[in-house]
Amino acid sequence: MEKNFVPNPQWMSEKYDEMNTMLFNGRLGSCGFNIFTTGKGSGGGVLGWFKITGHGIKIDRRTRKMFSENYWDKEYINKDNFVDLCKPVIELNGNYRGTEHGFLSTLVHEMCHYYTYMEGWAPTQAHGREFRNIGSVVASRSNGMFTVQRIATAEQMSELELSDEMKAKREKRLANKKAAVSAVVVFKRDGVVELTMTSNQSVIDMIKRYYEKMGEMVVVNNDFNVIEFLFSKGYKKNMRTWRYWYLQDKPWLDELKSMLFGFEDNTETDVDEPEREEEVEPSKIFTIKTSTGTFECNADSREELINKIKERFPKMSDETVEKVINNPANYKEAASGVREERNILKEILDEFLETEGLKNNGIEDSVEITPDMNLGKYSPLQLQ
Ligand SMILES: [Zn+2]
């Protein structure tokens, strides 16, 4: 398949009219066209955009009704004033080369976005119900020539590829990113698996300290194969703050585990050996008063505790150490789980924010991303 077609605004305009008649009953109004080669997504992440470029266009959060607002005027958007006020524009990524059909399906995809806004009601999600509805109408009217999907299908991507120059740039950028980034995977006792990709050592330290204090398993890995594997699944974001993805439901989790631990998690257990149940003692903290304050110590074993006490009180005789250790009065129950977790989190968070200088900006919540090529995953309108 020859992939040497490069679109331009003139071609877009002609095809837009053609497709509008053929697939949308001519219902779409006028539209601006543009080819972009720089900016967000131009490096390959986005094939095309549908944009609303009119000034002061807002959405009523509750009703999803769109309106135009400036100092002295508020006007609701409807089918008749949509083009004038919203100034819709479709853009295609000019860093791609491909077949004409490949670009045409992207154009049709963006036209479906147009359709979902043109009555003056903003869909809740860019690729939500409204988009899927018009998408399936278009698919059937075109006799399957266009399968309109949220993300580019493999078939569509086989018709498009980045220019050599862009490919080289992208690869270089990707290689740099891969070399710098570590995967931090938290395997929690409740089965939840959290992944953070970051090159920020203090983020890594923070996650480790937080979860290890809670007794969860934290694995940090920057092996090229592991990073490459995770990148191939779409986890390419280098997080500067603590954000994570959930991995527990991913079908390739076992594959990742075997890369991290070097064994398959689903190997059969030896049935001859009875399972041993470990006795777990309620966690207690060793506490004694000293002339300078209170000495508190949390140890996993008696030996560790002895070592810690001797380290802190080098002059204490073995006999005395034995005595204080055997005295139940010198132990107190660890604070209840919830309270302790909260305290630990607060302590670590404060320290982190302090060192990162983020104290007033707060920390972002976790998000899930779509690890595939997007055709413009961002809504063209910002919520007001
Ligand atoms: Zn889209």
mmCIF file of C-alpha atoms and ligand atoms in Angstrom:
data_model
loop_
_atom_site.group_PDB
_atom_site.id
_atom_site.type_symbol
_atom_site.label_atom_id
_atom_site.label_comp_id
_atom_site.label_asym_id
_atom_site.label_seq_id
_atom_site.Cartn_x
_atom_site.Cartn_y
_atom_site.Cartn_z
ATOM 1 C CA MET A 1 0.000 0.000 0.000
ATOM 2 C CA GLU A 2 1.489 3.320 -1.060
ATOM 3 C CA LYS A 3 1.620 5.677 1.888
ATOM 4 C CA ASN A 4 2.588 8.936 0.282
ATOM 5 C CA PHE A 5 -0.564 10.966 0.520
ATOM 6 C CA VAL A 6 -0.297 14.260 2.408
ATOM 7 C CA PRO A 7 -3.524 16.161 3.080
ATOM 8 C CA ASN A 8 -3.976 19.904 2.767
ATOM 9 C CA PRO A 9 -6.852 22.252 3.739
ATOM 10 C CA GLN A 10 -8.136 22.382 0.155
ATOM 11 C CA TRP A 11 -8.438 18.579 0.041
ATOM 12 C CA MET A 12 -10.051 18.576 3.486
ATOM 13 C CA SER A 13 -12.655 21.106 2.379
ATOM 14 C CA GLU A 14 -13.588 19.157 -0.753
ATOM 15 C CA LYS A 15 -13.818 15.850 1.072
ATOM 16 C CA TYR A 16 -15.745 17.445 3.920
ATOM 17 C CA ASP A 17 -18.478 18.561 1.486
ATOM 18 C CA GLU A 18 -18.481 15.173 -0.193
ATOM 19 C CA MET A 19 -18.707 13.232 3.085
ATOM 20 C CA ASN A 20 -21.251 15.660 4.521
ATOM 21 C CA THR A 21 -23.604 14.886 1.634
ATOM 22 C CA MET A 22 -22.859 11.182 1.555
ATOM 23 C CA LEU A 23 -22.823 10.345 5.273
ATOM 24 C CA PHE A 24 -24.455 13.200 7.214
ATOM 25 C CA ASN A 25 -27.346 14.126 4.853
ATOM 26 C CA GLY A 26 -25.662 17.494 4.399
ATOM 27 C CA ARG A 27 -26.539 18.480 7.947
ATOM 28 C CA LEU A 28 -23.106 19.763 9.022
ATOM 29 C CA GLY A 29 -22.537 23.508 8.623
ATOM 30 C CA SER A 30 -19.355 25.205 7.477
ATOM 31 C CA CYS A 31 -16.050 24.444 9.109
ATOM 32 C CA GLY A 32 -12.479 25.672 9.132
ATOM 33 C CA PHE A 33 -9.655 23.351 8.093
ATOM 34 C CA ASN A 34 -6.073 23.232 9.136
ATOM 35 C CA ILE A 35 -3.009 20.985 9.085
ATOM 36 C CA PHE A 36 -0.910 21.025 12.240
ATOM 37 C CA THR A 37 2.694 19.869 12.552
ATOM 38 C CA THR A 38 3.591 21.280 15.964
ATOM 39 C CA GLY A 39 2.006 21.382 19.411
ATOM 40 C CA LYS A 40 0.191 18.869 21.540
ATOM 41 C CA GLY A 41 -0.125 15.455 19.908
ATOM 42 C CA SER A 42 1.759 16.451 16.749
ATOM 43 C CA GLY A 43 4.605 14.063 17.584
ATOM 44 C CA GLY A 44 2.284 11.167 16.785
ATOM 45 C CA GLY A 45 -0.176 10.895 19.639
ATOM 46 C CA VAL A 46 -3.034 12.543 17.786
ATOM 47 C CA LEU A 47 -4.227 12.044 14.220
ATOM 48 C CA GLY A 48 -6.716 14.860 14.224
ATOM 49 C CA TRP A 49 -8.711 17.315 16.271
ATOM 50 C CA PHE A 50 -12.134 18.823 16.212
ATOM 51 C CA LYS A 51 -11.890 22.223 17.831
ATOM 52 C CA ILE A 52 -14.247 24.970 18.849
ATOM 53 C CA THR A 53 -12.295 28.171 18.402
ATOM 54 C CA GLY A 54 -14.951 30.810 19.142
ATOM 55 C CA HIS A 55 -14.200 33.003 22.163
ATOM 56 C CA GLY A 56 -16.111 32.764 25.425
ATOM 57 C CA ILE A 57 -17.883 29.491 24.633
ATOM 58 C CA LYS A 58 -18.926 27.774 27.856
ATOM 59 C CA ILE A 59 -20.999 24.830 28.963
ATOM 60 C CA ASP A 60 -23.586 24.783 31.695
ATOM 61 C CA ARG A 61 -22.196 22.009 33.837
ATOM 62 C CA ARG A 62 -25.609 20.719 34.852
ATOM 63 C CA THR A 63 -27.607 20.875 31.627
ATOM 64 C CA ARG A 64 -24.665 20.599 29.168
ATOM 65 C CA LYS A 65 -26.181 23.511 27.219
ATOM 66 C CA MET A 66 -23.539 25.540 25.436
ATOM 67 C CA PHE A 67 -23.538 29.305 25.519
ATOM 68 C CA SER A 68 -21.451 32.219 24.428
ATOM 69 C CA GLU A 69 -20.676 34.775 27.097
ATOM 70 C CA ASN A 70 -18.889 38.076 27.146
ATOM 71 C CA TYR A 71 -19.152 41.119 29.433
ATOM 72 C CA TRP A 72 -22.554 42.298 28.298
ATOM 73 C CA ASP A 73 -24.127 39.355 26.582
ATOM 74 C CA LYS A 74 -25.046 35.716 27.079
ATOM 75 C CA GLU A 75 -26.300 33.807 24.073
ATOM 76 C CA TYR A 76 -27.280 30.151 23.972
ATOM 77 C CA ILE A 77 -25.843 28.085 21.145
ATOM 78 C CA ASN A 78 -28.235 26.435 18.725
ATOM 79 C CA LYS A 79 -28.026 24.930 15.275
ATOM 80 C CA ASP A 80 -28.430 28.351 13.626
ATOM 81 C CA ASN A 81 -25.717 30.266 15.444
ATOM 82 C CA PHE A 82 -23.325 27.329 16.049
ATOM 83 C CA VAL A 83 -20.953 28.118 13.176
ATOM 84 C CA ASP A 84 -20.877 31.873 13.824
ATOM 85 C CA LEU A 85 -20.277 31.661 17.539
ATOM 86 C CA CYS A 86 -18.336 28.429 17.936
ATOM 87 C CA LYS A 87 -16.190 28.698 14.789
ATOM 88 C CA PRO A 88 -15.624 24.930 14.436
ATOM 89 C CA VAL A 89 -12.290 23.795 12.999
ATOM 90 C CA ILE A 90 -11.014 20.370 12.011
ATOM 91 C CA GLU A 91 -7.278 19.789 12.020
ATOM 92 C CA LEU A 92 -5.247 16.854 10.745
ATOM 93 C CA ASN A 93 -1.753 15.918 11.861
ATOM 94 C CA GLY A 94 0.575 16.868 9.012
ATOM 95 C CA ASN A 95 3.397 14.758 10.381
ATOM 96 C CA TYR A 96 1.672 11.635 9.109
ATOM 97 C CA ARG A 97 1.955 10.121 5.652
ATOM 98 C CA GLY A 98 -0.492 7.564 4.432
ATOM 99 C CA THR A 99 -3.223 6.521 2.086
ATOM 100 C CA GLU A 100 -5.954 8.951 1.162
ATOM 101 C CA HIS A 101 -8.470 6.645 2.835
ATOM 102 C CA GLY A 102 -6.480 6.720 6.065
ATOM 103 C CA PHE A 103 -6.783 10.494 6.258
ATOM 104 C CA LEU A 104 -10.363 10.371 5.083
ATOM 105 C CA SER A 105 -11.373 8.149 7.992
ATOM 106 C CA THR A 106 -9.730 10.578 10.384
ATOM 107 C CA LEU A 107 -11.636 13.448 8.772
ATOM 108 C CA VAL A 108 -14.896 11.502 9.086
ATOM 109 C CA HIS A 109 -14.110 10.768 12.726
ATOM 110 C CA GLU A 110 -13.692 14.493 13.420
ATOM 111 C CA MET A 111 -16.897 15.222 11.487
ATOM 112 C CA CYS A 112 -18.697 12.917 13.911
ATOM 113 C CA HIS A 113 -17.410 15.133 16.749
ATOM 114 C CA TYR A 114 -18.777 18.157 14.889
ATOM 115 C CA TYR A 115 -22.153 16.443 14.700
ATOM 116 C CA THR A 116 -22.301 15.874 18.466
ATOM 117 C CA TYR A 117 -21.888 19.601 19.236
ATOM 118 C CA MET A 118 -23.783 21.346 16.438
ATOM 119 C CA GLU A 119 -27.151 21.522 18.175
ATOM 120 C CA GLY A 120 -25.607 23.449 21.045
ATOM 121 C CA TRP A 121 -25.462 20.606 23.562
ATOM 122 C CA ALA A 122 -22.076 19.381 24.670
ATOM 123 C CA PRO A 123 -21.759 15.626 25.123
ATOM 124 C CA THR A 124 -20.579 14.559 28.566
ATOM 125 C CA GLN A 125 -17.714 12.605 27.049
ATOM 126 C CA ALA A 126 -16.016 13.333 23.734
ATOM 127 C CA HIS A 127 -16.442 9.701 22.662
ATOM 128 C CA GLY A 128 -19.565 8.957 24.652
ATOM 129 C CA ARG A 129 -23.035 7.816 23.662
ATOM 130 C CA GLU A 130 -23.695 10.660 21.185
ATOM 131 C CA PHE A 131 -20.454 9.995 19.358
ATOM 132 C CA ARG A 132 -21.031 6.257 19.174
ATOM 133 C CA ASN A 133 -24.544 6.798 17.839
ATOM 134 C CA ILE A 134 -23.511 8.954 14.903
ATOM 135 C CA GLY A 135 -20.478 6.711 14.445
ATOM 136 C CA SER A 136 -22.615 3.668 13.812
ATOM 137 C CA VAL A 137 -24.916 5.602 11.473
ATOM 138 C CA VAL A 138 -21.868 6.686 9.463
ATOM 139 C CA ALA A 139 -20.482 3.153 9.451
ATOM 140 C CA SER A 140 -23.668 1.717 8.013
ATOM 141 C CA ARG A 141 -24.231 4.543 5.506
ATOM 142 C CA SER A 142 -20.718 4.060 4.193
ATOM 143 C CA ASN A 143 -21.232 0.291 3.955
ATOM 144 C CA GLY A 144 -18.358 -0.250 6.362
ATOM 145 C CA MET A 145 -15.929 1.976 4.468
ATOM 146 C CA PHE A 146 -15.513 3.924 7.705
ATOM 147 C CA THR A 147 -15.617 2.259 11.076
ATOM 148 C CA VAL A 148 -15.738 5.196 13.433
ATOM 149 C CA GLN A 149 -14.024 4.319 16.687
ATOM 150 C CA ARG A 150 -12.906 6.191 19.733
ATOM 151 C CA ILE A 151 -9.341 5.323 18.952
ATOM 152 C CA ALA A 152 -7.681 4.513 15.673
ATOM 153 C CA THR A 153 -8.129 0.886 14.723
ATOM 154 C CA ALA A 154 -5.140 -1.237 13.782
ATOM 155 C CA GLU A 155 -6.500 -1.273 10.241
ATOM 156 C CA GLN A 156 -6.582 2.488 10.129
ATOM 157 C CA MET A 157 -3.101 2.787 11.599
ATOM 158 C CA SER A 158 -1.810 0.420 8.934
ATOM 159 C CA GLU A 159 -2.751 3.111 6.443
ATOM 160 C CA LEU A 160 -0.929 5.895 8.236
ATOM 161 C CA GLU A 161 2.593 6.368 9.442
ATOM 162 C CA LEU A 162 4.708 9.167 10.795
ATOM 163 C CA SER A 163 7.113 10.934 8.496
ATOM 164 C CA ASP A 164 10.658 9.577 8.759
ATOM 165 C CA GLU A 165 11.852 12.781 10.324
ATOM 166 C CA MET A 166 9.138 12.658 12.990
ATOM 167 C CA LYS A 167 9.716 8.956 13.569
ATOM 168 C CA ALA A 168 13.392 9.586 14.287
ATOM 169 C CA LYS A 169 12.567 12.442 16.662
ATOM 170 C CA ARG A 170 9.959 10.367 18.406
ATOM 171 C CA GLU A 171 12.264 7.408 18.834
ATOM 172 C CA LYS A 172 14.993 9.560 20.258
ATOM 173 C CA ARG A 173 12.607 11.156 22.708
ATOM 174 C CA LEU A 174 11.216 7.782 23.664
ATOM 175 C CA ALA A 175 14.666 6.290 24.228
ATOM 176 C CA ASN A 176 15.635 9.176 26.505
ATOM 177 C CA LYS A 177 12.442 8.803 28.420
ATOM 178 C CA LYS A 178 12.815 5.042 28.781
ATOM 179 C CA ALA A 179 16.356 5.332 30.052
ATOM 180 C CA ALA A 180 15.345 7.769 32.756
ATOM 181 C CA VAL A 181 12.165 6.224 34.017
ATOM 182 C CA SER A 182 11.562 3.610 36.719
ATOM 183 C CA ALA A 183 8.490 1.481 37.249
ATOM 184 C CA VAL A 184 7.237 1.483 40.818
ATOM 185 C CA VAL A 185 4.781 -1.364 41.333
ATOM 186 C CA VAL A 186 2.922 -1.760 44.598
ATOM 187 C CA PHE A 187 1.444 -5.197 45.244
ATOM 188 C CA LYS A 188 -1.094 -4.784 47.998
ATOM 189 C CA ARG A 189 -2.352 -7.530 50.244
ATOM 190 C CA ASP A 190 -5.912 -6.873 49.094
ATOM 191 C CA GLY A 191 -4.902 -7.716 45.517
ATOM 192 C CA VAL A 192 -4.707 -4.170 44.214
ATOM 193 C CA VAL A 193 -1.665 -3.482 42.043
ATOM 194 C CA GLU A 194 -0.617 0.105 41.459
ATOM 195 C CA LEU A 195 1.886 1.314 38.875
ATOM 196 C CA THR A 196 3.693 4.622 38.880
ATOM 197 C CA MET A 197 6.164 5.499 36.136
ATOM 198 C CA THR A 198 8.568 8.170 37.217
ATOM 199 C CA SER A 199 12.105 9.434 36.947
ATOM 200 C CA ASN A 200 11.672 11.475 40.096
ATOM 201 C CA GLN A 201 13.646 9.829 42.898
ATOM 202 C CA SER A 202 11.716 11.577 45.639
ATOM 203 C CA VAL A 203 8.442 10.232 44.227
ATOM 204 C CA ILE A 204 9.957 6.747 44.297
ATOM 205 C CA ASP A 205 11.184 7.239 47.858
ATOM 206 C CA MET A 206 7.838 8.574 48.957
ATOM 207 C CA ILE A 207 5.895 5.626 47.568
ATOM 208 C CA LYS A 208 8.359 3.172 49.068
ATOM 209 C CA ARG A 209 8.283 4.725 52.508
ATOM 210 C CA TYR A 210 4.525 5.057 52.550
ATOM 211 C CA TYR A 211 3.673 1.530 51.504
ATOM 212 C CA GLU A 212 6.513 -0.251 53.244
ATOM 213 C CA LYS A 213 5.428 1.289 56.539
ATOM 214 C CA MET A 214 2.021 -0.211 55.876
ATOM 215 C CA GLY A 215 3.582 -3.584 55.156
ATOM 216 C CA GLU A 216 2.803 -3.630 51.423
ATOM 217 C CA MET A 217 5.248 -4.881 48.822
ATOM 218 C CA VAL A 218 6.874 -2.239 46.647
ATOM 219 C CA VAL A 219 8.971 -3.200 43.630
ATOM 220 C CA VAL A 220 11.101 -0.582 41.896
ATOM 221 C CA ASN A 221 12.514 -1.596 38.547
ATOM 222 C CA ASN A 222 14.255 0.287 35.753
ATOM 223 C CA ASP A 223 15.320 -2.683 33.688
ATOM 224 C CA PHE A 224 15.074 -1.787 30.024
ATOM 225 C CA ASN A 225 12.904 -4.810 29.186
ATOM 226 C CA VAL A 226 10.412 -4.000 31.912
ATOM 227 C CA ILE A 227 10.194 -0.335 30.938
ATOM 228 C CA GLU A 228 9.914 -1.237 27.260
ATOM 229 C CA PHE A 229 7.129 -3.698 28.093
ATOM 230 C CA LEU A 230 5.173 -1.088 30.068
ATOM 231 C CA PHE A 231 5.728 1.554 27.398
ATOM 232 C CA SER A 232 4.330 -0.860 24.818
ATOM 233 C CA LYS A 233 1.195 -1.113 26.963
ATOM 234 C CA GLY A 234 0.856 2.658 26.825
ATOM 235 C CA TYR A 235 2.230 3.636 30.226
ATOM 236 C CA LYS A 236 4.553 6.259 28.909
ATOM 237 C CA LYS A 237 3.890 9.108 31.230
ATOM 238 C CA ASN A 238 6.706 10.263 33.442
ATOM 239 C CA MET A 239 4.965 11.327 36.617
ATOM 240 C CA ARG A 240 6.353 14.188 38.619
ATOM 241 C CA THR A 241 3.868 13.675 41.400
ATOM 242 C CA TRP A 242 2.301 10.591 42.834
ATOM 243 C CA ARG A 243 -0.203 9.305 40.310
ATOM 244 C CA TYR A 244 -0.785 5.704 39.485
ATOM 245 C CA TRP A 245 -2.621 3.245 37.314
ATOM 246 C CA TYR A 246 -4.375 0.111 38.503
ATOM 247 C CA LEU A 247 -2.983 -3.074 37.009
ATOM 248 C CA GLN A 248 -4.826 -5.820 38.898
ATOM 249 C CA ASP A 249 -7.262 -6.511 36.042
ATOM 250 C CA LYS A 250 -4.750 -6.390 33.200
ATOM 251 C CA PRO A 251 -4.505 -9.694 31.322
ATOM 252 C CA TRP A 252 -0.728 -9.279 31.029
ATOM 253 C CA LEU A 253 -0.125 -8.809 34.762
ATOM 254 C CA ASP A 254 1.350 -12.311 35.089
ATOM 255 C CA GLU A 255 3.727 -11.526 32.274
ATOM 256 C CA LEU A 256 4.850 -8.407 34.114
ATOM 257 C CA LYS A 257 5.228 -10.352 37.362
ATOM 258 C CA SER A 258 7.419 -12.925 35.719
ATOM 259 C CA MET A 259 9.620 -10.110 34.419
ATOM 260 C CA LEU A 260 9.799 -8.536 37.866
ATOM 261 C CA PHE A 261 10.204 -11.706 39.933
ATOM 262 C CA GLY A 262 11.442 -14.184 37.405
ATOM 263 C CA PHE A 263 8.685 -16.696 38.019
ATOM 264 C CA GLU A 264 5.143 -17.374 36.917
ATOM 265 C CA ASP A 265 2.582 -16.624 39.558
ATOM 266 C CA ASN A 266 0.266 -19.371 38.377
ATOM 267 C CA THR A 267 2.594 -22.350 38.774
ATOM 268 C CA GLU A 268 0.922 -25.260 40.517
ATOM 269 C CA THR A 269 1.638 -25.652 44.195
ATOM 270 C CA ASP A 270 2.985 -28.888 45.567
ATOM 271 C CA VAL A 271 -0.060 -30.667 47.016
ATOM 272 C CA ASP A 272 1.930 -32.995 49.289
ATOM 273 C CA GLU A 273 3.094 -30.251 51.533
ATOM 274 C CA PRO A 274 0.403 -29.000 53.876
ATOM 275 C CA GLU A 275 0.014 -25.278 54.015
ATOM 276 C CA ARG A 276 1.381 -23.691 57.105
ATOM 277 C CA GLU A 277 -0.496 -20.937 58.762
ATOM 278 C CA GLU A 278 1.686 -18.307 60.227
ATOM 279 C CA GLU A 279 0.763 -16.932 63.551
ATOM 280 C CA VAL A 280 0.616 -13.221 63.492
ATOM 281 C CA GLU A 281 1.033 -11.349 66.718
ATOM 282 C CA PRO A 282 -0.688 -8.037 67.107
ATOM 283 C CA SER A 283 1.920 -5.440 66.421
ATOM 284 C CA LYS A 284 3.394 -3.948 69.548
ATOM 285 C CA ILE A 285 5.836 -1.175 69.998
ATOM 286 C CA PHE A 286 8.646 -1.341 72.526
ATOM 287 C CA THR A 287 8.657 1.859 74.574
ATOM 288 C CA ILE A 288 10.821 2.972 77.492
ATOM 289 C CA LYS A 289 11.290 6.315 79.176
ATOM 290 C CA THR A 290 14.813 7.722 79.160
ATOM 291 C CA SER A 291 16.358 10.835 80.656
ATOM 292 C CA THR A 292 16.043 12.608 77.324
ATOM 293 C CA GLY A 293 12.566 11.459 76.393
ATOM 294 C CA THR A 294 10.851 8.313 75.163
ATOM 295 C CA PHE A 295 12.593 5.603 73.182
ATOM 296 C CA GLU A 296 10.226 3.820 70.836
ATOM 297 C CA CYS A 297 11.218 0.925 68.695
ATOM 298 C CA ASN A 298 9.395 -1.333 66.285
ATOM 299 C CA ALA A 299 11.164 -4.586 65.447
ATOM 300 C CA ASP A 300 10.195 -7.718 63.566
ATOM 301 C CA SER A 301 12.162 -10.073 65.791
ATOM 302 C CA ARG A 302 13.586 -10.283 69.274
ATOM 303 C CA GLU A 303 17.079 -10.219 67.874
ATOM 304 C CA GLU A 304 16.417 -7.064 65.930
ATOM 305 C CA LEU A 305 14.975 -5.442 69.007
ATOM 306 C CA ILE A 306 18.034 -6.325 71.084
ATOM 307 C CA ASN A 307 20.302 -4.882 68.429
ATOM 308 C CA LYS A 308 18.319 -1.681 68.232
ATOM 309 C CA ILE A 309 18.346 -1.220 71.983
ATOM 310 C CA LYS A 310 22.067 -1.887 72.208
ATOM 311 C CA GLU A 311 22.687 0.563 69.436
ATOM 312 C CA ARG A 312 20.740 3.250 71.235
ATOM 313 C CA PHE A 313 22.064 2.416 74.725
ATOM 314 C CA PRO A 314 25.591 1.075 74.214
ATOM 315 C CA LYS A 315 26.312 1.027 77.925
ATOM 316 C CA MET A 316 23.329 -1.136 78.853
ATOM 317 C CA SER A 317 24.344 -4.583 80.055
ATOM 318 C CA ASP A 318 23.029 -7.728 78.382
ATOM 319 C CA GLU A 319 21.263 -8.568 81.590
ATOM 320 C CA THR A 320 19.402 -5.251 81.690
ATOM 321 C CA VAL A 321 18.512 -5.515 78.025
ATOM 322 C CA GLU A 322 17.052 -8.936 78.702
ATOM 323 C CA LYS A 323 15.117 -7.531 81.631
ATOM 324 C CA VAL A 324 13.531 -4.613 79.824
ATOM 325 C CA ILE A 325 12.643 -6.761 76.882
ATOM 326 C CA ASN A 326 10.881 -9.290 79.062
ATOM 327 C CA ASN A 327 8.832 -6.682 80.863
ATOM 328 C CA PRO A 328 5.368 -6.499 79.254
ATOM 329 C CA ALA A 329 4.913 -3.012 80.697
ATOM 330 C CA ASN A 330 7.456 -1.765 78.195
ATOM 331 C CA TYR A 331 5.218 -2.514 75.230
ATOM 332 C CA LYS A 332 2.279 -0.634 73.915
ATOM 333 C CA GLU A 333 -0.184 -1.566 71.180
ATOM 334 C CA ALA A 334 0.431 0.065 67.851
ATOM 335 C CA ALA A 335 -2.198 2.663 67.056
ATOM 336 C CA SER A 336 -5.177 1.389 65.124
ATOM 337 C CA GLY A 337 -4.581 0.848 61.423
ATOM 338 C CA VAL A 338 -6.612 3.698 60.067
ATOM 339 C CA ARG A 339 -5.183 6.308 62.342
ATOM 340 C CA GLU A 340 -1.685 5.124 61.776
ATOM 341 C CA GLU A 341 -2.056 5.110 58.028
ATOM 342 C CA ARG A 342 -3.355 8.629 58.098
ATOM 343 C CA ASN A 343 -0.488 9.796 60.273
ATOM 344 C CA ILE A 344 2.100 8.068 58.159
ATOM 345 C CA LEU A 345 0.610 9.539 54.993
ATOM 346 C CA LYS A 346 0.473 13.007 56.450
ATOM 347 C CA GLU A 347 4.037 12.813 57.686
ATOM 348 C CA ILE A 348 5.381 11.575 54.367
ATOM 349 C CA LEU A 349 3.241 13.916 52.314
ATOM 350 C CA ASP A 350 4.324 16.930 54.323
ATOM 351 C CA GLU A 351 7.939 16.007 53.934
ATOM 352 C CA PHE A 352 7.501 15.390 50.228
ATOM 353 C CA LEU A 353 5.643 18.626 49.596
ATOM 354 C CA GLU A 354 8.271 20.473 51.537
ATOM 355 C CA THR A 355 11.161 19.066 49.520
ATOM 356 C CA GLU A 356 9.336 19.417 46.205
ATOM 357 C CA GLY A 357 8.174 22.942 46.953
ATOM 358 C CA LEU A 358 4.649 21.894 46.083
ATOM 359 C CA LYS A 359 3.103 22.731 49.408
ATOM 360 C CA ASN A 360 0.445 25.013 47.997
ATOM 361 C CA ASN A 361 -0.297 23.239 44.771
ATOM 362 C CA GLY A 362 -1.532 19.970 46.199
ATOM 363 C CA ILE A 363 -1.190 16.582 44.621
ATOM 364 C CA GLU A 364 -3.172 15.325 41.718
ATOM 365 C CA ASP A 365 -5.439 12.309 41.952
ATOM 366 C CA SER A 366 -4.851 9.080 40.150
ATOM 367 C CA VAL A 367 -6.068 8.672 36.599
ATOM 368 C CA GLU A 368 -6.356 5.883 34.107
ATOM 369 C CA ILE A 369 -5.165 6.594 30.594
ATOM 370 C CA THR A 370 -6.002 4.829 27.383
ATOM 371 C CA PRO A 371 -2.854 3.114 26.267
ATOM 372 C CA ASP A 372 -3.610 3.459 22.589
ATOM 373 C CA MET A 373 -3.351 5.933 19.825
ATOM 374 C CA ASN A 374 -5.970 8.606 20.237
ATOM 375 C CA LEU A 375 -7.816 10.460 17.566
ATOM 376 C CA GLY A 376 -8.190 13.454 19.826
ATOM 377 C CA LYS A 377 -9.146 12.340 23.268
ATOM 378 C CA TYR A 378 -9.599 15.828 24.641
ATOM 379 C CA SER A 379 -12.926 17.519 24.612
ATOM 380 C CA PRO A 380 -12.629 20.669 22.481
ATOM 381 C CA LEU A 381 -14.299 22.644 25.247
ATOM 382 C CA GLN A 382 -13.063 23.277 28.743
ATOM 383 C CA LEU A 383 -15.656 22.912 31.435
ATOM 384 C CA GLN A 384 -16.520 26.229 33.084
HETATM 385 ZN ZN ZN B 1 -12.298 11.627 18.609
#
